[in-house]
Structures are given as structure tokens and as C-alpha cells.
């Protein structure tokens, strides 16, 4: 389970960084989204990967860390998902406004012609 999570975090991070380095703004927005998903998985993995553990204290379960999950990473990831969704929507609105003003979706605002030699 741990190796699968580590590979997923690595693939998401590598894909996000690769998309961040692209010249088009939509690809940059998608790269930021993939990086946020990688960070969310990392935070979620820090709360221990366990199945059938209680997230809150119950009367019939002993009070030691072997029987409980840590609810803090779960709450942090849930909050980060909501904030990430809102930021992605805001970035897409800014992307559309920038494309309307500049007429291009390049990050620097200037589209280079591939066929023209300087």
C-alpha cells in the first residue's frame, strides 16, 4: 500500500511540474491542480495508512494509538480540496479574461511562430 501511494505521489508531482513548465496558461493551471492533489495525498498518507481504525474516541475501544486514526490530516485534506477547487476556478476565470485581453493563452502573452526564423 505504501509503495503504491509513493508512486502515485511521485507521478502526480512529476506531471504537475512538467505541466507548470509549459508555455500555455491552461497547462499551468492543470499542473498546479496536479501538484495540489499530490500534496493532498502526501498529507493524507502522513495520518497513517490503516483500515478499520476508529477516527474518534469510543467507549469500547482502548485509549492507545494502535486503535485510532489521526483525524487531523483528514480534516486538512478536506479543507485543501475545497480551497484547491476554488483556486482552480479563480485561475480559470483569470485565464479566460487574459485570453480575451491578449488574444493568446501563452504565459508571457506573446505567441511565437514556429515557422518564422529570426
XYZ file of N, CA and C in Angstrom:
354
model
N 0.827 -1.197 0.000
C 0.000 0.000 0.000
C 0.871 1.260 0.000
N 1.947 1.234 0.783
C 2.797 2.414 0.884
C 3.522 2.706 -0.421
N 3.979 1.632 -1.112
C 4.699 1.839 -2.372
C 3.754 2.364 -3.449
N 2.516 1.916 -3.448
C 1.536 2.420 -4.406
C 1.261 3.895 -4.180
N 1.121 4.287 -2.921
C 0.895 5.692 -2.603
C 2.104 6.533 -2.968
N 3.310 6.043 -2.710
C 4.522 6.781 -3.047
C 4.662 6.947 -4.559
N 4.347 5.918 -5.313
C 4.414 6.016 -6.775
C 3.367 7.004 -7.285
N 2.167 6.971 -6.738
C 1.120 7.898 -7.162
C 1.512 9.344 -6.863
N 2.084 9.581 -5.684
C 2.525 10.936 -5.339
C 3.646 11.376 -6.278
N 4.571 10.484 -6.585
C 5.667 10.816 -7.491
C 5.199 11.126 -8.900
N 4.265 10.330 -9.410
C 3.749 10.556 -10.763
C 2.971 11.870 -10.823
N 2.144 12.136 -9.831
C 1.397 13.387 -9.808
C 2.326 14.595 -9.702
N 3.363 14.494 -8.872
C 4.308 15.601 -8.728
C 5.082 15.826 -10.020
N 5.584 14.761 -10.623
C 6.344 14.905 -11.867
C 5.474 15.466 -12.986
N 4.248 14.987 -13.104
C 3.343 15.504 -14.131
C 2.989 16.960 -13.877
N 2.780 17.311 -12.610
C 2.461 18.693 -12.269
C 3.606 19.646 -12.566
N 4.822 19.249 -12.238
C 5.983 20.102 -12.517
C 6.175 20.231 -14.027
N 6.005 19.135 -14.766
C 6.153 19.200 -16.219
C 5.121 20.141 -16.831
N 3.881 20.076 -16.350
C 2.849 20.966 -16.872
C 3.083 22.415 -16.457
N 3.662 22.636 -15.282
C 3.969 24.006 -14.859
C 4.987 24.676 -15.770
N 5.842 23.910 -16.387
C 6.886 24.460 -17.240
C 6.433 24.647 -18.687
N 5.190 24.366 -18.999
C 4.664 24.525 -20.351
C 4.308 25.989 -20.618
N 4.257 26.410 -21.896
C 4.028 27.823 -22.197
C 2.568 28.262 -22.171
N 1.636 27.349 -22.182
C 0.219 27.714 -22.216
C -0.347 27.804 -20.798
N -1.242 28.763 -20.585
C -1.754 29.009 -19.238
C -2.648 27.879 -18.744
N -3.427 27.246 -19.626
C -4.284 26.146 -19.180
C -3.445 24.988 -18.658
N -2.320 24.718 -19.304
C -1.437 23.656 -18.843
C -0.828 24.010 -17.485
N -0.543 25.285 -17.266
C -0.017 25.713 -15.970
C -1.063 25.515 -14.876
N -2.310 25.836 -15.176
C -3.390 25.644 -14.194
C -3.565 24.159 -13.872
N -3.519 23.312 -14.881
C -3.636 21.870 -14.644
C -2.433 21.338 -13.868
N -1.250 21.886 -14.104
C -0.068 21.500 -13.336
C -0.210 21.860 -11.865
N -0.749 23.046 -11.591
C -0.988 23.427 -10.198
C -2.010 22.514 -9.533
N -3.033 22.125 -10.283
C -4.040 21.216 -9.734
C -3.418 19.854 -9.416
N -2.575 19.327 -10.325
C -1.935 18.035 -10.059
C -0.990 18.112 -8.869
N -0.273 19.227 -8.745
C 0.600 19.387 -7.576
C -0.204 19.446 -6.286
N -1.350 20.100 -6.321
C -2.173 20.152 -5.104
C -2.717 18.769 -4.750
N -3.052 17.959 -5.766
C -3.501 16.591 -5.489
C -2.368 15.756 -4.890
N -1.149 15.960 -5.381
C -0.002 15.230 -4.831
C 0.239 15.611 -3.374
N 0.137 16.889 -3.071
C 0.320 17.332 -1.684
C -0.799 16.792 -0.801
N -2.030 16.760 -1.312
C -3.141 16.202 -0.541
C -2.912 14.725 -0.229
N -2.447 13.958 -1.208
C -2.149 12.550 -0.950
C -1.026 12.391 0.067
N -0.018 13.261 -0.022
C 1.086 13.204 0.932
C 0.604 13.492 2.355
N -0.200 14.523 2.518
C -0.732 14.854 3.853
C -1.623 13.727 4.357
N -2.441 13.174 3.471
C -3.322 12.084 3.874
C -2.516 10.859 4.285
N -1.425 10.603 3.596
C -0.571 9.467 3.947
C 0.161 9.657 5.266
N 0.365 10.891 5.669
C 1.043 11.151 6.937
C 0.165 10.773 8.135
N -1.125 10.627 7.920
C -2.025 10.254 9.004
C -2.106 8.759 9.222
N -1.200 7.990 8.730
C -1.112 6.534 8.790
C -2.097 5.891 7.841
N -1.614 4.940 7.115
C -2.462 4.184 6.207
C -2.978 2.959 6.956
N -4.167 3.046 7.465
C -4.737 1.923 8.206
C -6.204 1.774 7.831
N -6.664 0.557 7.938
C -8.052 0.240 7.599
C -8.729 -0.286 8.865
N -9.992 0.019 9.006
C -10.811 -0.431 10.136
C -10.338 0.125 11.475
N -9.861 1.345 11.488
C -9.498 2.027 12.736
C -10.493 3.157 12.959
N -10.749 3.433 14.194
C -11.707 4.478 14.551
C -11.073 5.859 14.414
N -11.755 6.832 13.793
C -11.202 8.183 13.713
C -11.465 9.004 14.973
N -12.428 8.579 15.806
C -12.740 9.315 17.033
C -12.746 8.349 18.210
N -12.678 8.893 19.403
C -12.625 8.067 20.616
C -13.999 7.470 20.894
N -14.001 6.165 21.152
C -15.222 5.460 21.508
C -15.034 4.788 22.854
N -16.123 4.508 23.534
C -16.061 3.966 24.889
C -15.549 2.532 24.927
N -15.836 1.727 23.901
C -15.469 0.315 23.943
C -14.101 0.020 23.323
N -13.358 1.042 22.890
C -12.040 0.863 22.268
C -10.972 1.403 23.218
N -9.867 0.663 23.437
C -8.809 1.149 24.336
C -8.204 2.470 23.865
N -7.730 3.261 24.819
C -7.196 4.585 24.513
C -5.700 4.530 24.200
N -5.324 3.869 23.118
C -3.937 3.917 22.665
C -3.930 4.156 21.158
N -2.779 4.536 20.613
C -2.690 4.929 19.222
C -2.786 3.778 18.238
N -2.758 2.558 18.712
C -2.877 1.408 17.817
C -4.294 1.209 17.301
N -5.278 1.789 17.972
C -6.675 1.555 17.626
C -7.362 2.745 16.974
N -6.622 3.828 16.715
C -7.251 5.039 16.191
C -6.500 5.573 14.978
N -7.226 6.254 14.120
C -6.653 7.040 13.031
C -6.484 8.474 13.508
N -5.588 9.195 12.861
C -5.407 10.605 13.181
C -6.385 11.413 12.326
N -7.354 12.104 12.919
C -8.334 12.836 12.122
C -7.815 14.166 11.582
N -6.698 14.670 12.092
C -6.199 15.967 11.644
C -5.804 15.976 10.174
N -5.028 15.001 9.658
C -4.730 15.021 8.218
C -5.983 14.904 7.348
N -6.970 14.165 7.812
C -8.207 14.055 7.046
C -8.916 15.402 6.951
N -8.939 16.138 8.053
C -9.562 17.463 8.043
C -8.753 18.444 7.195
N -7.421 18.365 7.261
C -6.579 19.248 6.454
C -6.767 18.982 4.963
N -6.839 17.718 4.572
C -7.018 17.379 3.162
C -8.391 17.813 2.680
N -9.416 17.634 3.484
C -10.751 18.068 3.094
C -10.788 19.575 2.876
N -10.154 20.329 3.758
C -10.078 21.779 3.605
C -9.260 22.152 2.375
N -8.160 21.453 2.141
C -7.315 21.747 0.985
C -8.026 21.442 -0.326
N -8.866 20.428 -0.356
C -9.624 20.115 -1.568
C -10.579 21.253 -1.902
N -11.264 21.767 -0.909
C -12.213 22.863 -1.139
C -11.474 24.119 -1.598
N -10.378 24.446 -0.938
C -9.611 25.630 -1.310
C -8.987 25.454 -2.697
N -8.483 24.266 -2.995
C -7.902 23.999 -4.306
C -8.930 24.117 -5.424
N -10.143 23.639 -5.186
C -11.198 23.760 -6.188
C -11.536 25.226 -6.441
N -11.634 26.008 -5.384
C -11.939 27.435 -5.540
C -10.816 28.167 -6.270
N -9.563 27.837 -5.945
C -8.438 28.490 -6.609
C -8.354 28.091 -8.083
N -8.668 26.845 -8.407
C -8.670 26.421 -9.800
C -9.748 27.163 -10.579
N -10.917 27.322 -9.998
C -11.986 28.073 -10.666
C -11.573 29.530 -10.870
N -10.942 30.136 -9.869
C -10.485 31.521 -9.990
C -9.412 31.646 -11.069
N -8.467 30.715 -11.099
C -7.425 30.760 -12.118
C -7.993 30.589 -13.526
N -9.010 29.762 -13.675
C -9.625 29.597 -14.993
C -10.358 30.863 -15.435
N -10.969 31.566 -14.508
C -11.615 32.844 -14.845
C -10.568 33.872 -15.251
N -9.457 33.931 -14.524
C -8.372 34.847 -14.880
C -7.771 34.456 -16.230
N -7.658 33.165 -16.500
C -7.161 32.684 -17.788
C -8.054 33.146 -18.924
N -9.360 33.028 -18.763
C -10.282 33.461 -19.810
C -10.231 34.973 -20.006
N -10.106 35.733 -18.934
C -10.002 37.188 -19.053
C -8.700 37.590 -19.745
N -7.614 36.920 -19.406
C -6.325 37.219 -20.034
C -6.341 36.865 -21.514
N -6.974 35.759 -21.854
C -7.071 35.384 -23.272
C -7.924 36.382 -24.033
N -8.958 36.886 -23.409
C -9.800 37.886 -24.065
C -9.069 39.202 -24.283
N -8.224 39.588 -23.344
C -7.485 40.846 -23.477
C -6.302 40.736 -24.425
N -5.556 39.638 -24.349
C -4.332 39.493 -25.133
C -4.535 38.775 -26.457
N -5.571 37.983 -26.569
C -5.793 37.218 -27.783
C -4.955 35.955 -27.866
N -4.234 35.613 -26.828
C -3.417 34.407 -26.800
C -3.473 33.812 -25.403
N -3.133 32.526 -25.306
C -3.135 31.878 -23.998
C -1.728 31.512 -23.545
N -0.733 32.152 -24.100
C 0.633 31.920 -23.649
C 0.873 32.631 -22.328
N 1.768 32.078 -21.520
C 2.045 32.626 -20.202
C 2.624 34.037 -20.309
N 3.540 34.252 -21.268
C 4.161 35.566 -21.405
C 3.336 36.533 -22.249
N 2.235 36.081 -22.831
C 1.370 36.953 -23.604
C 1.749 37.084 -25.060
N 2.855 36.477 -25.466
C 3.301 36.568 -26.854
C 3.413 35.163 -27.438
N 2.749 34.959 -28.565
C 2.812 33.649 -29.205
C 3.914 33.682 -30.273
N 4.837 32.766 -30.173
C 5.943 32.681 -31.115
C 5.516 31.821 -32.297
N 5.825 32.278 -33.512
C 5.560 31.482 -34.701
C 6.652 30.449 -34.868
N 6.257 29.199 -35.069
C 7.233 28.124 -35.188
C 7.933 28.152 -36.531
N 7.276 28.650 -37.582
C 7.849 28.615 -38.909
C 8.729 29.813 -39.253
N 8.706 30.856 -38.462
C 9.442 32.079 -38.755
C 10.825 32.015 -38.114
N 11.871 32.174 -38.905
C 13.250 32.193 -38.404
C 13.669 33.646 -38.179
N 14.271 33.977 -37.036
C 14.703 35.369 -36.811
C 15.959 35.719 -37.603
